[in-house]
Short mmCIF file of C-alpha atoms and ligand atoms in Angstrom, two decimals:
data_model
loop_
_atom_site.label_atom_id
_atom_site.label_comp_id
_atom_site.label_asym_id
_atom_site.label_seq_id
_atom_site.Cartn_x
_atom_site.Cartn_y
_atom_site.Cartn_z
CA MET A 1 17.69 -17.67 13.83
CA LYS A 2 17.54 -21.07 13.00
CA THR A 3 20.39 -23.08 11.31
CA PRO A 4 19.45 -23.26 7.66
CA PRO A 5 17.46 -26.49 6.85
CA ALA A 6 19.66 -29.27 4.73
CA SER A 7 17.46 -28.31 1.56
CA THR A 8 18.53 -24.96 1.32
CA ALA A 9 22.29 -24.21 0.24
CA MET A 10 23.13 -20.31 -0.92
CA THR A 11 26.52 -19.12 -1.58
CA LEU A 12 27.22 -15.80 -1.42
CA SER A 13 30.52 -13.63 -2.68
CA THR A 14 31.48 -10.54 -3.53
CA ASP A 15 32.67 -9.54 -6.89
CA GLY A 16 33.44 -5.71 -5.81
CA GLY A 17 30.51 -4.55 -6.92
CA GLY A 18 27.96 -6.02 -4.36
CA TRP A 19 26.80 -9.19 -3.18
CA LEU A 20 26.06 -12.02 -5.35
CA SER A 21 23.56 -14.72 -3.95
CA LYS A 22 22.95 -17.91 -5.90
CA CYS A 23 19.68 -19.31 -4.37
CA THR A 24 18.99 -23.10 -4.81
CA THR A 25 15.66 -23.73 -2.73
CA ARG A 26 13.68 -23.79 -6.13
CA GLU A 27 11.33 -26.86 -6.08
CA PRO A 28 12.22 -29.68 -8.36
CA GLY A 29 10.81 -29.76 -11.38
CA SER A 30 9.86 -26.16 -11.74
CA SER A 31 10.54 -24.33 -15.14
CA HIS A 32 11.94 -21.01 -13.58
CA SER A 33 16.16 -21.54 -13.15
CA SER A 34 17.33 -19.96 -10.57
CA GLY A 35 18.10 -16.52 -10.28
CA THR A 36 20.98 -13.81 -8.99
CA LEU A 37 20.59 -11.08 -6.84
CA GLY A 38 23.25 -8.99 -7.83
CA SER A 39 22.03 -9.14 -11.42
CA SER A 40 21.13 -5.37 -12.81
CA ALA A 41 17.78 -6.66 -13.19
CA SER A 42 17.26 -8.09 -9.73
CA ARG A 43 18.93 -5.33 -8.51
CA ARG A 44 16.67 -2.85 -10.34
CA SER A 45 13.56 -4.89 -9.49
CA THR A 46 14.25 -4.93 -5.61
CA ALA A 47 14.47 -1.20 -5.72
CA TRP A 48 11.03 -1.09 -7.15
CA GLY A 49 9.34 -3.32 -4.70
CA VAL A 50 11.24 -1.06 -1.57
CA SER A 51 9.54 2.36 -3.27
CA MET A 52 6.41 3.75 -2.73
CA THR A 53 5.97 5.99 -6.09
CA VAL A 54 2.69 6.35 -7.00
CA VAL A 55 1.98 7.75 -10.45
CA PRO A 56 -1.35 9.86 -10.81
CA ALA A 57 -3.78 8.42 -12.83
CA ALA A 58 -4.03 12.08 -15.46
CA THR A 59 0.08 11.01 -15.75
CA THR A 60 0.64 9.95 -19.32
CA ALA A 61 3.23 7.21 -20.40
CA SER A 62 5.30 9.53 -22.80
CA ALA A 63 5.19 11.74 -19.16
CA LEU A 64 7.34 9.70 -17.19
CA PRO A 65 10.93 10.01 -17.31
CA ALA A 66 12.89 6.93 -19.04
CA SER A 67 14.73 5.80 -16.68
CA SER A 68 12.28 6.41 -13.44
CA GLU A 69 12.79 3.38 -11.25
CA GLY A 70 10.16 2.32 -8.48
CA THR A 71 7.89 3.51 -10.83
CA VAL A 72 4.64 1.40 -13.09
CA TYR A 73 4.70 2.43 -15.85
CA LEU A 74 1.62 4.24 -17.12
CA SER A 75 -0.19 3.38 -20.62
CA ASN A 76 -3.27 5.35 -21.85
CA GLY A 77 -2.55 3.67 -25.12
CA SER A 78 0.08 6.14 -26.30
CA GLY A 79 3.08 3.94 -26.04
CA GLY A 80 6.17 3.31 -23.38
CA GLN A 81 4.20 0.01 -22.64
CA ARG A 82 6.67 -2.33 -20.21
CA PRO A 83 6.64 -5.22 -22.07
CA SER A 84 6.05 -8.77 -20.11
CA THR A 85 9.41 -9.73 -20.39
CA LYS A 86 10.57 -6.57 -18.47
CA PHE A 87 9.55 -7.31 -15.30
CA ALA A 88 9.67 -11.29 -15.39
CA GLY A 89 12.98 -10.20 -13.61
CA ALA A 90 10.68 -8.34 -10.91
CA ILE A 91 8.92 -11.25 -10.00
CA GLU A 92 12.39 -13.41 -9.87
CA ALA A 93 14.19 -11.23 -7.47
CA TYR A 94 10.69 -11.61 -4.94
CA GLY A 95 11.48 -15.43 -5.51
CA ASN A 96 15.12 -14.85 -4.81
CA ALA A 97 14.78 -12.62 -1.72
CA ALA A 98 12.31 -15.25 -0.46
CA CYS A 99 14.59 -17.97 -0.53
CA THR A 100 17.16 -15.86 0.37
CA ALA A 101 15.13 -15.46 3.92
CA LYS A 102 14.83 -18.87 3.98
CA ALA A 103 18.32 -20.00 3.84
CA LEU A 104 19.26 -17.08 6.40
CA GLY A 105 16.68 -19.53 8.76
CA PHE A 106 13.88 -17.39 8.73
CA ASP A 107 10.54 -18.79 10.08
CA GLY A 108 8.45 -17.00 6.84
CA VAL A 109 8.40 -14.42 4.67
CA GLU A 110 5.34 -11.21 4.60
CA ILE A 111 5.56 -9.71 0.92
CA HIS A 112 4.40 -6.04 0.77
CA GLY A 113 1.19 -5.54 -1.49
CA ALA A 114 -0.34 -2.80 0.39
CA HIS A 115 -0.85 0.49 0.18
CA GLY A 116 1.55 1.68 -2.59
CA TYR A 117 3.40 -0.92 -2.83
CA LEU A 118 4.37 -2.24 -6.19
CA ILE A 119 2.39 -5.61 -5.59
CA ASP A 120 -0.83 -2.47 -4.78
CA GLN A 121 0.36 -0.33 -7.95
CA PHE A 122 -1.04 -3.10 -10.31
CA LEU A 123 -4.00 -3.89 -8.78
CA TRP A 124 -5.43 -0.52 -8.39
CA ASP A 125 -7.03 0.55 -11.28
CA GLN A 126 -5.66 3.83 -11.26
CA THR A 127 -1.78 3.09 -11.18
CA ASN A 128 -2.41 0.36 -13.78
CA LEU A 129 -3.08 1.51 -17.23
CA ARG A 130 -1.66 -1.31 -18.88
CA GLU A 131 -3.55 -3.22 -21.42
CA ASP A 132 -1.50 -5.89 -21.61
CA GLU A 133 -2.14 -8.98 -20.03
CA TYR A 134 -1.12 -7.44 -16.29
CA GLY A 135 -4.04 -4.74 -16.93
CA GLY A 136 -7.61 -4.56 -17.50
CA ASP A 137 -9.91 -5.80 -14.98
CA ILE A 138 -9.33 -6.70 -11.98
CA GLY A 139 -8.46 -10.21 -12.30
CA ARG A 140 -6.30 -9.65 -14.85
CA ARG A 141 -4.89 -6.27 -12.59
CA THR A 142 -3.98 -9.03 -10.35
CA ARG A 143 -2.09 -11.00 -12.56
CA PHE A 144 1.10 -9.69 -11.48
CA ALA A 145 0.82 -10.71 -7.52
CA ALA A 146 -0.07 -13.73 -8.71
CA GLU A 147 2.40 -14.81 -10.40
CA VAL A 148 5.15 -13.45 -7.30
CA ILE A 149 3.59 -15.61 -5.13
CA GLN A 150 3.99 -18.25 -7.24
CA GLU A 151 7.45 -17.82 -7.59
CA ILE A 152 8.23 -17.42 -4.08
CA ARG A 153 5.59 -20.65 -3.53
CA ALA A 154 8.37 -22.09 -6.30
CA ASN A 155 11.40 -21.05 -4.23
CA VAL A 156 10.49 -21.78 -0.83
CA GLY A 157 8.61 -25.30 -0.58
CA PRO A 158 5.47 -25.54 0.54
CA ASP A 159 5.70 -25.30 4.11
CA PHE A 160 7.64 -22.20 4.19
CA PRO A 161 4.84 -19.30 5.68
CA VAL A 162 4.16 -16.56 3.02
CA VAL A 163 2.15 -14.00 4.36
CA LEU A 164 0.69 -11.25 2.28
CA ARG A 165 -0.05 -7.79 2.91
CA LEU A 166 -2.43 -6.22 1.42
CA SER A 167 -4.91 -2.84 1.84
CA ASN A 168 -8.27 -1.56 0.47
CA TRP A 169 -7.17 1.95 0.64
CA LYS A 170 -3.95 4.17 -0.03
CA GLN A 171 -0.94 5.49 1.97
CA GLN A 172 -1.71 8.68 -0.37
CA ASN A 173 -5.83 9.33 -0.48
CA TYR A 174 -7.87 7.17 2.28
CA SER A 175 -10.90 7.13 0.53
CA ALA A 176 -9.19 5.35 -2.66
CA ARG A 177 -10.27 1.64 -2.35
CA LEU A 178 -8.95 -1.22 -4.68
CA ALA A 179 -12.38 -3.00 -4.39
CA ALA A 180 -16.06 -1.84 -4.07
CA ASN A 181 -17.51 -4.68 -2.90
CA PRO A 182 -16.91 -8.48 -1.23
CA GLU A 183 -16.93 -9.70 -4.97
CA GLU A 184 -14.17 -7.44 -5.99
CA TRP A 185 -12.26 -8.45 -3.30
CA ALA A 186 -12.44 -11.82 -3.59
CA ALA A 187 -11.48 -11.85 -7.27
CA ILE A 188 -8.10 -10.78 -5.92
CA VAL A 189 -7.52 -12.57 -2.72
CA ARG A 190 -8.88 -15.80 -3.87
CA PRO A 191 -6.39 -16.17 -6.61
CA LEU A 192 -3.93 -15.28 -4.54
CA ALA A 193 -5.15 -18.08 -1.89
CA GLY A 194 -4.49 -20.16 -5.30
CA ALA A 195 -0.97 -18.90 -5.83
CA GLY A 196 0.29 -19.63 -2.54
CA VAL A 197 -0.92 -17.39 0.00
CA ASP A 198 -0.54 -19.22 3.81
CA ALA A 199 -2.69 -16.29 4.93
CA PHE A 200 -3.50 -12.82 4.55
CA HIS A 201 -2.50 -9.16 6.65
CA LEU A 202 -4.72 -6.80 6.05
CA SER A 203 -3.58 -2.89 6.54
CA GLN A 204 -6.52 -1.15 8.25
CA ARG A 205 -5.63 1.99 10.51
CA ARG A 206 -8.02 1.23 12.58
CA TYR A 207 -8.92 -2.33 12.87
CA TRP A 208 -12.50 -2.12 13.91
CA GLU A 209 -13.59 0.04 11.07
CA GLY A 210 -16.00 -1.91 9.11
CA GLU A 211 -15.78 -2.67 5.00
CA PHE A 212 -17.50 -2.80 2.51
CA GLY A 213 -20.31 -0.67 4.19
CA THR A 214 -20.94 -4.07 6.60
CA LYS A 215 -19.54 -4.24 10.26
CA ALA A 216 -17.10 -6.46 9.33
CA ASN A 217 -13.41 -5.52 8.76
CA LEU A 218 -10.99 -6.61 6.25
CA ALA A 219 -9.62 -9.44 7.81
CA THR A 220 -12.80 -10.75 8.37
CA TRP A 221 -13.78 -10.37 4.43
CA THR A 222 -10.86 -11.36 3.74
CA LYS A 223 -11.07 -14.68 5.64
CA LYS A 224 -14.55 -15.28 4.40
CA LEU A 225 -13.51 -14.75 0.66
CA SER A 226 -10.06 -16.50 0.48
CA GLY A 227 -10.66 -19.29 2.96
CA LYS A 228 -7.38 -18.45 4.60
CA PRO A 229 -5.73 -17.50 8.35
CA THR A 230 -6.00 -13.28 7.92
CA ILE A 231 -4.00 -10.72 10.58
CA THR A 232 -5.56 -7.31 11.77
CA VAL A 233 -3.98 -4.66 12.66
CA GLY A 234 -4.60 -0.57 13.50
CA SER A 235 -4.55 1.50 16.64
CA ILE A 236 -5.10 -1.34 18.83
CA THR A 237 -5.01 0.18 22.41
CA LEU A 238 -3.90 2.98 21.28
CA ASP A 239 -6.56 6.30 21.07
CA ASN A 240 -5.95 7.36 17.29
CA SER A 241 -4.25 6.01 14.28
CA MET A 242 -0.88 6.43 12.56
CA ALA A 243 -1.80 8.77 9.83
CA GLU A 244 -2.66 10.97 12.87
CA MET A 245 0.40 10.71 14.79
CA MET A 246 2.54 11.45 11.62
CA ARG A 247 0.72 14.39 11.93
CA GLY A 248 2.15 15.73 15.49
CA GLN A 249 -0.65 14.60 17.57
CA GLY A 250 -0.24 12.41 20.34
CA SER A 251 -1.38 9.15 20.94
CA LEU A 252 -2.95 8.00 24.30
CA PRO A 253 -3.66 4.48 25.57
CA GLU A 254 -6.92 3.66 24.82
CA ASN A 255 -8.67 0.30 26.21
CA ASN A 256 -9.94 -0.55 22.84
CA LEU A 257 -9.35 -4.98 23.35
CA ALA A 258 -13.15 -5.94 23.54
CA PRO A 259 -13.80 -5.67 20.62
CA LEU A 260 -10.73 -8.01 19.39
CA LEU A 261 -10.74 -9.99 21.15
CA ALA A 262 -14.28 -11.02 20.26
CA GLY A 263 -13.33 -10.61 17.03
CA LEU A 264 -10.64 -13.61 18.32
CA GLU A 265 -12.99 -15.72 19.81
CA ARG A 266 -16.00 -15.43 17.16
CA GLY A 267 -13.12 -16.30 14.64
CA ASP A 268 -13.32 -13.77 12.32
CA PHE A 269 -9.46 -13.15 11.96
CA ASP A 270 -6.80 -15.42 13.44
CA LEU A 271 -3.94 -12.96 14.52
CA VAL A 272 -2.95 -9.64 15.24
CA ALA A 273 -0.51 -7.30 14.71
CA VAL A 274 0.41 -4.58 16.93
CA GLY A 275 2.74 -1.58 16.26
CA ARG A 276 3.30 1.52 18.35
CA ALA A 277 1.93 0.27 21.54
CA LEU A 278 4.72 -2.40 20.99
CA ILE A 279 7.27 0.27 20.18
CA ALA A 280 5.68 2.32 23.66
CA ASN A 281 4.87 -1.25 25.93
CA PRO A 282 7.71 -4.22 24.60
CA ASP A 283 6.13 -6.46 27.36
CA TRP A 284 2.85 -5.52 25.79
CA PRO A 285 1.54 -8.47 26.38
CA HIS A 286 1.92 -9.22 29.89
CA ARG A 287 0.48 -5.79 30.21
CA VAL A 288 -2.62 -7.02 28.47
CA ARG A 289 -2.41 -10.43 30.47
CA ASN A 290 -2.59 -8.62 34.12
CA GLY A 291 -4.52 -5.12 33.70
CA THR A 292 -1.24 -3.04 33.99
CA PRO A 293 -1.95 0.37 32.33
CA PHE A 294 -0.06 1.19 29.21
CA VAL A 295 2.85 3.44 28.58
CA PRO A 296 1.20 6.10 25.80
CA TYR A 297 3.05 6.68 22.52
CA SER A 298 4.71 8.97 21.29
CA LEU A 299 7.02 9.92 18.07
CA SER A 300 10.29 10.76 19.81
CA MET A 301 10.54 6.58 21.05
CA LEU A 302 11.50 5.34 17.45
CA GLN A 303 14.91 7.83 18.06
CA THR A 304 15.41 5.32 20.92
CA LEU A 305 14.77 1.89 18.29
CA VAL A 306 18.24 3.27 16.24
C1 FMN B 1 8.03 3.03 12.75
C2 FMN B 1 6.93 2.43 12.05
C3 FMN B 1 7.16 2.24 10.96
C4 FMN B 1 6.64 1.85 10.09
N1 FMN B 1 6.52 1.79 8.72
C5 FMN B 1 5.89 0.83 7.67
C6 FMN B 1 6.19 0.67 6.10
O1 FMN B 1 7.74 1.21 5.61
N2 FMN B 1 5.25 0.11 5.24
C7 FMN B 1 4.28 0.12 6.21
O2 FMN B 1 3.12 -0.59 5.23
N3 FMN B 1 3.73 0.46 7.52
C8 FMN B 1 4.37 0.89 8.19
N4 FMN B 1 4.05 0.48 9.44
C9 FMN B 1 2.85 0.99 9.90
C10 FMN B 1 2.63 -0.58 10.68
O3 FMN B 1 2.90 -1.55 9.83
C11 FMN B 1 0.94 -0.59 11.05
O4 FMN B 1 0.40 -0.61 10.21
C12 FMN B 1 0.68 0.67 11.50
O5 FMN B 1 1.74 1.25 12.71
C13 FMN B 1 -0.75 0.32 12.47
O6 FMN B 1 -0.36 -0.54 13.24
P1 FMN B 1 -0.31 0.69 15.20
O7 FMN B 1 -1.68 1.16 15.03
O8 FMN B 1 -0.54 -0.54 16.04
O9 FMN B 1 1.04 1.44 15.04
C14 FMN B 1 5.04 1.80 10.45
C15 FMN B 1 4.60 2.10 11.56
C16 FMN B 1 5.60 2.38 12.55
C17 FMN B 1 5.16 2.67 13.92
#
């Protein structure tokens, strides 16, 4: 890691109940004050950010436990709506976390807004039934994500890379879609690009699969619609997806690099993320370059990571 930049100051102390972190990289002139990670609001908000609770659309707000965490409180007009001021703390927590990452010397942050995480819960019309300014049409459902990105950008300054991971599917439902067509997807990614996203990471199970009934994958569409660089991912040099792997099926190496390289050369997307194949082959880039056969990935390899 790098030495923290001179413009970034962070104090860490413990009050016996946990770490307190005062992040002070916020840009001068910003309207928000810097926050404290140790505050109860921030702790609660951080817990939302790492959990993946998705509430079925049929669930009413009144049926939800009052103190449930990791849950977007749904509203169908029956009350129980979480007031906006409640999740101002969540937005601030994202900013503080990014600020802390910068202060610790990391080179950038990637915010998880894909398949079921908090940001995605706001984006999807099946989980976001709010009737306030954070719910409604696709533009209003994007507001929470945009405010998170704005907050992060205000905290880390203009030159610190901020990547946002999105998907158009759910881990619990592969056929679910945030956006049915490129116009709806543009309504999500354009405001987010404007809010300060430097690059989008588009989660797919198989990178070669097209989106919106076209041959272009989601990374290609997102680059085209947002004007930002994109990262593609999914079963690169593998014969099956993460989902099949989790069902206990093996994953043999498969040389499916040709469409990937063609896409990179055409500028369809800019970067490539490799998951399981890299766990099985830590020297993956060298194997690609030299044409060396890949080692198959198996679930048991995860035990070697801890
Ligand atoms: C061990 C492991 C843990 C993962 N954990 C997460 C996770 O917490 N959240 C997530 O969105 N994706 C997670 N993924 C999915 C990867 O980010 C990636 O999208 C997926 O593995 C597809 O890439 P691959 O086909 O090259 O493996 C995980 C993947 C692996 C192998």
